[in-house]
Short mmCIF file of C-alpha atoms and ligand atoms in Angstrom, two decimals:
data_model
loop_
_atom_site.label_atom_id
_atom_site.label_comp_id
_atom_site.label_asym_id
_atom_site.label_seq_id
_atom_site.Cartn_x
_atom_site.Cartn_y
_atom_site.Cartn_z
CA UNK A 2 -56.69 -203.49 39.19
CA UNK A 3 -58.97 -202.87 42.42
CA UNK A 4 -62.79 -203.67 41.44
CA UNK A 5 -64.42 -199.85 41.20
CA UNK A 6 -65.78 -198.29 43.83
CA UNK A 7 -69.37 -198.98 45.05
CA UNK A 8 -72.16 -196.57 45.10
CA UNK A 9 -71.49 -196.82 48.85
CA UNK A 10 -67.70 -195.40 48.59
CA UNK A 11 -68.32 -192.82 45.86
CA UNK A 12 -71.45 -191.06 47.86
CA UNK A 13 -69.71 -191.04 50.88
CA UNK A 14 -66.74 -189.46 49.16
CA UNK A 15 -69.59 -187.10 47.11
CA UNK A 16 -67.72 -188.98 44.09
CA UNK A 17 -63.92 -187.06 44.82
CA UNK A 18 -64.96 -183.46 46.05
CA UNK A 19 -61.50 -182.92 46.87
CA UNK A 20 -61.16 -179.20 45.80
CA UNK A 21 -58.43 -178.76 43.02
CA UNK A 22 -57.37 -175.84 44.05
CA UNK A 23 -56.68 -176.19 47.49
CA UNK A 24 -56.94 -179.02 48.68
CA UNK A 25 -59.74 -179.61 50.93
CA UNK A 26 -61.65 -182.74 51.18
CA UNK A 27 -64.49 -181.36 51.22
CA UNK A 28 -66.35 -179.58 48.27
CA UNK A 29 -66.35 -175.97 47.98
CA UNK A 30 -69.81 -173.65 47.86
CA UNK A 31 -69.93 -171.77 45.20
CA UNK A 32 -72.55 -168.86 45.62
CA UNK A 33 -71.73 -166.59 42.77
CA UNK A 34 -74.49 -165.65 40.40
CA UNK A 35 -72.57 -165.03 37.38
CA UNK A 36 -68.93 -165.86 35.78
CA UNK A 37 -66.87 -163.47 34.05
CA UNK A 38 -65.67 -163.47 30.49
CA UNK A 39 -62.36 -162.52 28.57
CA UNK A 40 -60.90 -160.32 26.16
CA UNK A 41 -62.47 -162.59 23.23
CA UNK A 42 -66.10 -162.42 25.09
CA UNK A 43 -65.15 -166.16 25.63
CA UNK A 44 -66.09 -167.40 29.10
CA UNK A 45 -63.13 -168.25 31.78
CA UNK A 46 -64.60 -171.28 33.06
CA UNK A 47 -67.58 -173.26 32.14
CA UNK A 48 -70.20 -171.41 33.66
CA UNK A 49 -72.33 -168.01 32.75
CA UNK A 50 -75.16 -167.88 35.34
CA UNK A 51 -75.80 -169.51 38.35
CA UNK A 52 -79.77 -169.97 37.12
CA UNK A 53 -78.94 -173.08 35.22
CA UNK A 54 -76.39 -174.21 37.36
CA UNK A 55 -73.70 -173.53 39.05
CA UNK A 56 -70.79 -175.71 40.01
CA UNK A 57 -71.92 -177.01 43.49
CA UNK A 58 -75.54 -177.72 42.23
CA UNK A 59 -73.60 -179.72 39.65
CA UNK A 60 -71.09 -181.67 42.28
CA UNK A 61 -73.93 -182.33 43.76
CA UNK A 62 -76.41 -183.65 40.62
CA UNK A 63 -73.22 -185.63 39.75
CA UNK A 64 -73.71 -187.63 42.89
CA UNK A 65 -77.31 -187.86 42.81
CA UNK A 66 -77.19 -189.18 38.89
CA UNK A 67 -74.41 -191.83 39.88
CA UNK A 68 -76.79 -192.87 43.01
CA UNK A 69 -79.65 -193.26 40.71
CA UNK A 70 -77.66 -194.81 37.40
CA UNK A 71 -78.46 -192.01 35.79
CA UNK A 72 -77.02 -190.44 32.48
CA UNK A 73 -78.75 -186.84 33.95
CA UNK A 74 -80.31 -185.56 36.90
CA UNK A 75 -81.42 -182.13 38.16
CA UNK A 76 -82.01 -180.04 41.44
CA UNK A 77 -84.91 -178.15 41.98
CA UNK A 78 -85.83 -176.17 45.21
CA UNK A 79 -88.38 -178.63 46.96
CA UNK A 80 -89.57 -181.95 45.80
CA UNK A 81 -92.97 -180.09 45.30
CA UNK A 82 -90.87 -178.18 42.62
CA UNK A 83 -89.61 -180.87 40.80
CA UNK A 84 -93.15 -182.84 40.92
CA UNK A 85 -94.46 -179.58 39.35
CA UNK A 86 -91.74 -179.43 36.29
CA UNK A 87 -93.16 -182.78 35.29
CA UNK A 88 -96.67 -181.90 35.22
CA UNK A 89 -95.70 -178.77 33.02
CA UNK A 90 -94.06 -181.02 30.63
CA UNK A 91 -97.44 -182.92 30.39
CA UNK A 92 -99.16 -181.49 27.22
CA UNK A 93 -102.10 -179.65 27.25
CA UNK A 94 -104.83 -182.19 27.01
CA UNK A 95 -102.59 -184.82 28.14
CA UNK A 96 -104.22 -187.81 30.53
CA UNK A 97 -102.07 -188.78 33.74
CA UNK A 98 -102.62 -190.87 35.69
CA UNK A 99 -101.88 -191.24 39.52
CA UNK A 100 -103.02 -192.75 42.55
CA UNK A 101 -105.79 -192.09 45.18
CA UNK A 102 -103.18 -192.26 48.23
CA UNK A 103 -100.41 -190.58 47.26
CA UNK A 104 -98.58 -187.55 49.00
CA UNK A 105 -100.70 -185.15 49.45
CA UNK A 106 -99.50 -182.00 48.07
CA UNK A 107 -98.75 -183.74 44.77
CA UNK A 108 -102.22 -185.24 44.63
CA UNK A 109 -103.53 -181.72 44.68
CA UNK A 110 -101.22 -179.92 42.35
CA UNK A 111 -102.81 -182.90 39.93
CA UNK A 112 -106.46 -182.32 41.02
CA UNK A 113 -105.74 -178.25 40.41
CA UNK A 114 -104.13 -179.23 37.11
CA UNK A 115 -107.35 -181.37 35.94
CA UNK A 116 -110.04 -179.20 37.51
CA UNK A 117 -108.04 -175.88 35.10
CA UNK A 118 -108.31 -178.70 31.85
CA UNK A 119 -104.60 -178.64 31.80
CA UNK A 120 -104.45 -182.35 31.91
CA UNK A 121 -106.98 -185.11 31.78
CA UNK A 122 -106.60 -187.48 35.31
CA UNK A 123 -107.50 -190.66 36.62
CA UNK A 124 -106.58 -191.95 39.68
CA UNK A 125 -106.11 -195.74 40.54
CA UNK A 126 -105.29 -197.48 44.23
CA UNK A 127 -101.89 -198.15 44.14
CA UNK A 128 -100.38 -201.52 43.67
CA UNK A 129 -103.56 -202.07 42.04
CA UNK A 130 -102.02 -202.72 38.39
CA UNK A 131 -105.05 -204.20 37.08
CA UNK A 132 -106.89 -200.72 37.74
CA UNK A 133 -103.88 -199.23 36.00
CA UNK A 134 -103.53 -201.10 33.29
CA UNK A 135 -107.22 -200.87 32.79
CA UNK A 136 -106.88 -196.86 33.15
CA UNK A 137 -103.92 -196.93 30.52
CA UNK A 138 -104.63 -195.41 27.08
CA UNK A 139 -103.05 -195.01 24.05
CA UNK A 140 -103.51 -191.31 25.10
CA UNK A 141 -101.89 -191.45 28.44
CA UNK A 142 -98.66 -189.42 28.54
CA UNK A 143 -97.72 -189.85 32.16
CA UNK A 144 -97.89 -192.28 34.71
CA UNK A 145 -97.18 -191.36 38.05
CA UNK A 146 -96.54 -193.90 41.39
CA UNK A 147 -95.34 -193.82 44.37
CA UNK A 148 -93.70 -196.02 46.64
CA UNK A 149 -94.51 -197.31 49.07
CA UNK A 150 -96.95 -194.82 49.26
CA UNK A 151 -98.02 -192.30 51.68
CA UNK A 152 -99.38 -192.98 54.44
CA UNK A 153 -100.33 -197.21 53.91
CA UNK A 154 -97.20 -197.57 52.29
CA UNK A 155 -98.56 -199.77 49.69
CA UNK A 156 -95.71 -200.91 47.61
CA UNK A 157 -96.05 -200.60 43.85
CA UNK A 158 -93.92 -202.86 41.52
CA UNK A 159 -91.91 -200.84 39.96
CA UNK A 160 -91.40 -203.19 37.15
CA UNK A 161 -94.75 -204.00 35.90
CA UNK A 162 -95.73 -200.70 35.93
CA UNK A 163 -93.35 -199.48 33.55
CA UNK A 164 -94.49 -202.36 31.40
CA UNK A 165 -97.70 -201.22 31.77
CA UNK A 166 -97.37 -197.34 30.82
CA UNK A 167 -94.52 -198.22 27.74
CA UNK A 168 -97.62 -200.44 26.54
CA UNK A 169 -99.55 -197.41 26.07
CA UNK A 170 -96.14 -195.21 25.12
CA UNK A 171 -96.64 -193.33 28.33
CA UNK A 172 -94.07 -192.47 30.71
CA UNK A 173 -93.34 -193.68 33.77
CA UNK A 174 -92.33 -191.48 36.77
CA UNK A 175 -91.68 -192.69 40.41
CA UNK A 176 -91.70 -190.38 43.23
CA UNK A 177 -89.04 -192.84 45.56
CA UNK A 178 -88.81 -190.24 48.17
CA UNK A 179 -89.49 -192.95 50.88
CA UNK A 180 -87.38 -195.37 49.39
CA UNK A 181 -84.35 -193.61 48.59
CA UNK A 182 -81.44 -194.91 45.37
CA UNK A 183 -79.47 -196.52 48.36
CA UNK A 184 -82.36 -199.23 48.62
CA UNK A 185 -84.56 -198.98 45.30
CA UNK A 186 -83.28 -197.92 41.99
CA UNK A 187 -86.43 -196.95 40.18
CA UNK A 188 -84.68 -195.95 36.44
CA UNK A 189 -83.07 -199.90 36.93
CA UNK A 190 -86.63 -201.12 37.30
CA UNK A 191 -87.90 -199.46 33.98
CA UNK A 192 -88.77 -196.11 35.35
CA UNK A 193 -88.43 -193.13 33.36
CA UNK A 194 -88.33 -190.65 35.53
CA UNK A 195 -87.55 -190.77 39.02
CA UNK A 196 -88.21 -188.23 41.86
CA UNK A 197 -87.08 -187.08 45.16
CA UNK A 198 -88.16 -184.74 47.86
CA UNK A 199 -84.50 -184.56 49.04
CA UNK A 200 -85.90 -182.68 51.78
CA UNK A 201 -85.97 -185.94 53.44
CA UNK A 202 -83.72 -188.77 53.57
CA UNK A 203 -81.60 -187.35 50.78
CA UNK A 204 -80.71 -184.68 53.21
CA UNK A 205 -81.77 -186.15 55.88
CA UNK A 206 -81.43 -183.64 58.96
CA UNK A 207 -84.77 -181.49 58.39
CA UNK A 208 -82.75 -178.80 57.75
CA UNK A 209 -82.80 -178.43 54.09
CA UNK A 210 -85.93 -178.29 51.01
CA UNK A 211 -84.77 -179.50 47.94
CA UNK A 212 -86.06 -181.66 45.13
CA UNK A 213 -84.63 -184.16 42.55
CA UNK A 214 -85.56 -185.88 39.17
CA UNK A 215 -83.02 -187.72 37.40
CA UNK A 216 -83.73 -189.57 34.45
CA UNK A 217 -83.13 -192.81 32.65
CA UNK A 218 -82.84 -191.51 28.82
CA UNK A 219 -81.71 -188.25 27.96
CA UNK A 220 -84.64 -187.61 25.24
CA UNK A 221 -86.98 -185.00 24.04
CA UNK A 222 -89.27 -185.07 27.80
CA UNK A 223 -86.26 -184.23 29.71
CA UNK A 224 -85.21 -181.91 27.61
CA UNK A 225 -88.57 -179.92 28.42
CA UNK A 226 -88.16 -180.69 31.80
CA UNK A 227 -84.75 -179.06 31.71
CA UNK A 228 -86.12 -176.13 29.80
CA UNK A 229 -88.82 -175.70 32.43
CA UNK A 230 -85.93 -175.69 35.30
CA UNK A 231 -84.01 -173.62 34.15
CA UNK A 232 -86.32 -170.95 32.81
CA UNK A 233 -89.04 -171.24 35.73
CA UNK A 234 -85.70 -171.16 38.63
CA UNK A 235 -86.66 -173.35 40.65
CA UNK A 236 -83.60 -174.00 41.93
CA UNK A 237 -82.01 -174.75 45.08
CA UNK A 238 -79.30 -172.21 46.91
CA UNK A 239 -75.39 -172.91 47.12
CA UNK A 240 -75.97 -173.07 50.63
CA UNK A 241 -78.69 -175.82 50.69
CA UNK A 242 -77.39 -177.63 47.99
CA UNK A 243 -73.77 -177.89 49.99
CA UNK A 244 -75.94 -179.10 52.91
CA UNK A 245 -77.52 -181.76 50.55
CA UNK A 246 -74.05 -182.84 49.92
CA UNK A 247 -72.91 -183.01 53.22
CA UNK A 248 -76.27 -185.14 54.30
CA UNK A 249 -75.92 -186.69 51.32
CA UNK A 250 -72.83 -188.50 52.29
CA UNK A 251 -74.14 -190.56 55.25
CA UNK A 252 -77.40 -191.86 53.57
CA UNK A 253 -76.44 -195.44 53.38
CA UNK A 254 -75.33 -196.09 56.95
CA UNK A 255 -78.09 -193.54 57.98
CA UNK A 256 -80.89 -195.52 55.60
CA UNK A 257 -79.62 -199.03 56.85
CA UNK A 258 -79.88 -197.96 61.12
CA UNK A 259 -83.89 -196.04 60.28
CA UNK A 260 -84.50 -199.33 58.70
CA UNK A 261 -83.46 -201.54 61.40
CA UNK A 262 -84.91 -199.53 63.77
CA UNK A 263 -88.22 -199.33 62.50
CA UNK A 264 -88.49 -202.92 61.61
CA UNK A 265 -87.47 -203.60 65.19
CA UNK A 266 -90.41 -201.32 66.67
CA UNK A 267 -92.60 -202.63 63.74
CA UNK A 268 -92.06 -206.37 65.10
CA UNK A 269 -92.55 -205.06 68.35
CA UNK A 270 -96.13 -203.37 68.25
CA UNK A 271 -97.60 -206.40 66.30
CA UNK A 272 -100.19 -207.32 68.71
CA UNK A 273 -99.74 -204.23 71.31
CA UNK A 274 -102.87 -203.41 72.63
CA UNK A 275 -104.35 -200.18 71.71
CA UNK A 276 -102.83 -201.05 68.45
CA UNK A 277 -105.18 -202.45 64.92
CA UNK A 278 -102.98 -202.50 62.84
CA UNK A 279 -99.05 -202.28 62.18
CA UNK A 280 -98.48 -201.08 58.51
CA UNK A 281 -94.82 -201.66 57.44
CA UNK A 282 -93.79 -202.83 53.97
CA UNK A 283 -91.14 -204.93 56.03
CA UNK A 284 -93.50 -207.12 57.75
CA UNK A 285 -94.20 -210.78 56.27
CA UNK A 286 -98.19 -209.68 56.62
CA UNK A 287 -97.91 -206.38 55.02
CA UNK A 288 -99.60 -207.10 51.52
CA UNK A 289 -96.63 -205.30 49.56
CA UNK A 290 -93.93 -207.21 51.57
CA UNK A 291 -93.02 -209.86 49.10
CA UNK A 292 -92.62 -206.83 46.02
CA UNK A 293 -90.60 -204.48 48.59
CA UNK A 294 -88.26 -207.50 49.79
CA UNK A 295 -87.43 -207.72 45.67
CA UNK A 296 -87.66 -204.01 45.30
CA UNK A 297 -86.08 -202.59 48.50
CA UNK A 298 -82.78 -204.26 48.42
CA UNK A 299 -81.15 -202.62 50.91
CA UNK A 300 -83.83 -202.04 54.02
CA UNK A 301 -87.26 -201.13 54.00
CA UNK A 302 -87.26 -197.47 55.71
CA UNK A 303 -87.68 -195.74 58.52
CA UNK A 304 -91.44 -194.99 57.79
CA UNK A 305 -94.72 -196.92 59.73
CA UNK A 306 -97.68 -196.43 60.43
CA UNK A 307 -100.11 -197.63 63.60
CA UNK A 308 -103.81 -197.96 63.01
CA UNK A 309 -105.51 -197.40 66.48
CA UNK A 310 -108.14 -199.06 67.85
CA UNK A 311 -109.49 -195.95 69.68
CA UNK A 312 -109.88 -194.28 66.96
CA UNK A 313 -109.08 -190.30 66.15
CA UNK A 314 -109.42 -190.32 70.16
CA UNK A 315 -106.38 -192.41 70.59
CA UNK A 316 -104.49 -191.34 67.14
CA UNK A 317 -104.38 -187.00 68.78
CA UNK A 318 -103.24 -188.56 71.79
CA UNK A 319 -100.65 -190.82 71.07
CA UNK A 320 -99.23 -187.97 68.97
CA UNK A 321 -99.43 -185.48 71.71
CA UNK A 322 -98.23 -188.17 73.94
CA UNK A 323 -94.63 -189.26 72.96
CA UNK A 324 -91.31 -187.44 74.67
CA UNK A 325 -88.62 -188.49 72.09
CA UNK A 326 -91.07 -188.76 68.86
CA UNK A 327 -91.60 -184.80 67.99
CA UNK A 328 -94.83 -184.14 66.89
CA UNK A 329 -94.34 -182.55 63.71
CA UNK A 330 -94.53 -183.51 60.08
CA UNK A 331 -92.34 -184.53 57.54
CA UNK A 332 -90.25 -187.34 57.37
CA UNK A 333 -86.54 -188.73 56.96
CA UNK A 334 -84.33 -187.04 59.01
CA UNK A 335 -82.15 -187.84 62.14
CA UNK A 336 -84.77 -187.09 64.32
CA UNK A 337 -87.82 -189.14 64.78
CA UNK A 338 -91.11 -187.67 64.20
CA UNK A 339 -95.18 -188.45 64.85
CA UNK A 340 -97.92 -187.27 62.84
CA UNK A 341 -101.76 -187.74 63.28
CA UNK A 342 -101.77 -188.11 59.87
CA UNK A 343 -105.92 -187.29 58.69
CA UNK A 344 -105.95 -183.99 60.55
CA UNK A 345 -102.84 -182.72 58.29
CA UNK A 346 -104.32 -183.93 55.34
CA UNK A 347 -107.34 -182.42 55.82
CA UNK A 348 -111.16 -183.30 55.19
CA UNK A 349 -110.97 -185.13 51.91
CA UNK A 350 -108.04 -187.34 52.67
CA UNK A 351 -108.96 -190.88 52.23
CA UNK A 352 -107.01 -191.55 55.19
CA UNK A 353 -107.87 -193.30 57.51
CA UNK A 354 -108.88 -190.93 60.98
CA UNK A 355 -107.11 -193.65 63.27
CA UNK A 356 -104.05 -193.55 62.02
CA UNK A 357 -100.54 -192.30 62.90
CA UNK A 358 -97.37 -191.88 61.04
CA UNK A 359 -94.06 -192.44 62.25
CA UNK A 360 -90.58 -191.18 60.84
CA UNK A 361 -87.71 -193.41 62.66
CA UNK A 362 -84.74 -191.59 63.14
CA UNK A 363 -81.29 -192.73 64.52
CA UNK A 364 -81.80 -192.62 68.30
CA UNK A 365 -81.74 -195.75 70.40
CA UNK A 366 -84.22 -198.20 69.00
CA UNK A 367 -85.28 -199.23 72.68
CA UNK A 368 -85.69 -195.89 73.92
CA UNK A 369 -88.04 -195.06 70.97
CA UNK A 370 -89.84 -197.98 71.84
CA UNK A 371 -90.27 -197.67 75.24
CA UNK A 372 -91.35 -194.22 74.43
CA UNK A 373 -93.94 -195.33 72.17
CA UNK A 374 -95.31 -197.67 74.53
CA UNK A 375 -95.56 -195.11 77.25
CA UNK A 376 -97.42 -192.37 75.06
CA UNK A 377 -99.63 -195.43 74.51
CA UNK A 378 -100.90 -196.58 78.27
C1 PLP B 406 -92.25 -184.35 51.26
C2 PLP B 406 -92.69 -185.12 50.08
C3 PLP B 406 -92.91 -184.49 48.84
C4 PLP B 406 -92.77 -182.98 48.66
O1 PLP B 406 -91.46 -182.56 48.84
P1 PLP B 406 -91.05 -181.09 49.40
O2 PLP B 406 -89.57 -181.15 49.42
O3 PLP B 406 -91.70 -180.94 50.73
O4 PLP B 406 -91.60 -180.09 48.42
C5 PLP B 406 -93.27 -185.27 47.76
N1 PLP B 406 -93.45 -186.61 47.88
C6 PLP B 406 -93.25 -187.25 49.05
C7 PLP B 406 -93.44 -188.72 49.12
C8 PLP B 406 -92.88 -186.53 50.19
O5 PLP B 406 -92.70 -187.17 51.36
#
């Protein structure tokens, strides 16, 4: 008997898609809304209403659950979406807490959650476990991390911070959107919960918003989650979810080239002038590297960020400066992007004004580097 196949061989193959009924090697989309029933009232197939789920949002879960050694996961219709499920399955009352440099839009659907008394908040640096452990009650329901995280990417072990928030019976959900299952496997670690925007590498080709959670127990919290899902609809399209599929299935070799790139330009800036600062978890000096090398077992990501020396100045003008980086935001896909990050964030983002982000996509590794260093003299 043949050992089974990887993770590797089973996402590229989107686990068998091969369409019983006809043949095709590719999965089917199935848009229909709802699914008839016979003489007996009894349904034909397995499905009623598309709401739920229908059967390409499940192909596609399937894949994403054996990615993340899962016994469950689900799609919602942007990360945001899925992040919002799990703060509605917080109790009224509940305390959270998350971190002070986080993504952004999920650090404010907290802050609007806390500032309405739906939930109680603190927020600690991340990687700083002391502060969180030191933050953790026997109150706290959730803990939420992220890593590496937006736009430092400060690594956060995994590990100890589950031990950490089961100390306190609170659970612990990652959002791993910038280190996707192909390198990190957050439920593995001890996570609870784990979370995707899938808008990003998932998918990978800016082309599709989507969201995942997938869990590492099926128990009474996803079972609220689920309820919230299904009944709230936030759910993806047939379409999109097909075109998660179909990104889906070159993730690892995608994942492993954005890493090497980006370590490659990362090595290269170190001590460019112009250029503070370097900040990628893959560099011996970055403060996170020795977690990420243990946690990130398969690359480090496309992701970076360049501290300037000149200062919001410099940051606007490298970004408006680069011919093969698009100046845009968002991150992930095939395409490489550049962000002046503060500006996007806006006035009470603790980051930093000199900064620029940098999403690493799958063109020439030399070109983007020579374009970088052009943009910057
Ligand atoms: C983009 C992003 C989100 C939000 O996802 P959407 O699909 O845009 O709703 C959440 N967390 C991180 C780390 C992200 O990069």
């Amino acid at each position: 008997m043949p050992n089974a196949p990887t993770r590797t061989t089973l996402t590229v193959q989107a686990m068998h898609a091969i369409d019983q009924m006809t043949g095709a090697v590719i999965p089917p989309i199935h848009p229909a809304t709802t699914y008839a029933r016979g003489a007996d009232n009894q349904l034909i197939g397995e499905q009623d209403y598309r709401r739920p789920s229908g059967p390409t949002e499940k192909q596609a879960a399937k894949v994403l659950a054996m990615l993340e050694g899962a016994p469950d996961a689900r799609l919602f219709s942007s990360g945001m979406a899925a992040i919002a499920a799990v703060i509605e399955s917080v109790p009224t009352g509940g305390h959270v807490i998350a971190q002070t440099e986080m993504y952004y839009g999920a650090k404010l659907l907290l802050q609007r959650a806390a500032a309405k008394q739906r939930i109680r908040l603190d927020l600690v640096a991340p990687g700083d476990l002391d502060a969180l452990a030191a933050a953790a009650r026997p109150d706290t329901d959730l803990v939420w991390i992220e890593s590496p995280a937006n736009p430092s990417w400060a690594v956060v072990d995994i590990a100890r911070a589950a031990e950490i928030a089961h100390a306190v019976g609170a659970t612990l959900g990652v959002d791993s959107t910038c280190a996707p299952p192909c390198t990190t496997q957050a439920l593995a670690l001890g996570a609870d919960i784990v979370m995707h925007s899938a808008t990003k590498y998932l998918n990978g080709h800016s082309d599709v918003l989507a969201g995942v959670l997938a869990t590492r127990e099926v128990n009474d919290r996803w079972a609220e989650i689920g309820e919230i899902h299904s009944k709230t609809g936030a759910v993806p399209g047939a379409f999109e979810t097909w075109l998660l599929m179909r990104g889906l299935r070159t993730l690892w070799v995608r994942f492993e080239r954005q890493s090497a790139s980006a370590l490659m330009v990362a090595q290269a800036l170190l001590g460019e002038a112009g250029i503070d600062a370097v900040l990628y978890p893959g560099l011996a000096d970055h403060p996170g590297h020795a977690i990420a090398a243990r946690q990130m077992s398969n690359g480090f990501g496309g992701m970076l960020s360049l501290r300037l020396s000149g200062g919001h100045a410099a940051a606007a003008r490298l970004a408006a400066s680069t011919r093969l980086f698009t100046q845009a935001t968002s991150l992930g896909g095939v395409e490489s992007l550049i962000e002046h990050r503060k500006p996007i964030e806006g006035p009470d983002s603790p980051t930093p004004d000199d900064l620029v982000r940098l999403s690493v996509g799958l063109e020439d590794p030399q070109d983007l580097l020579a374009d970088l260093r052009a943009a910057l003299s």
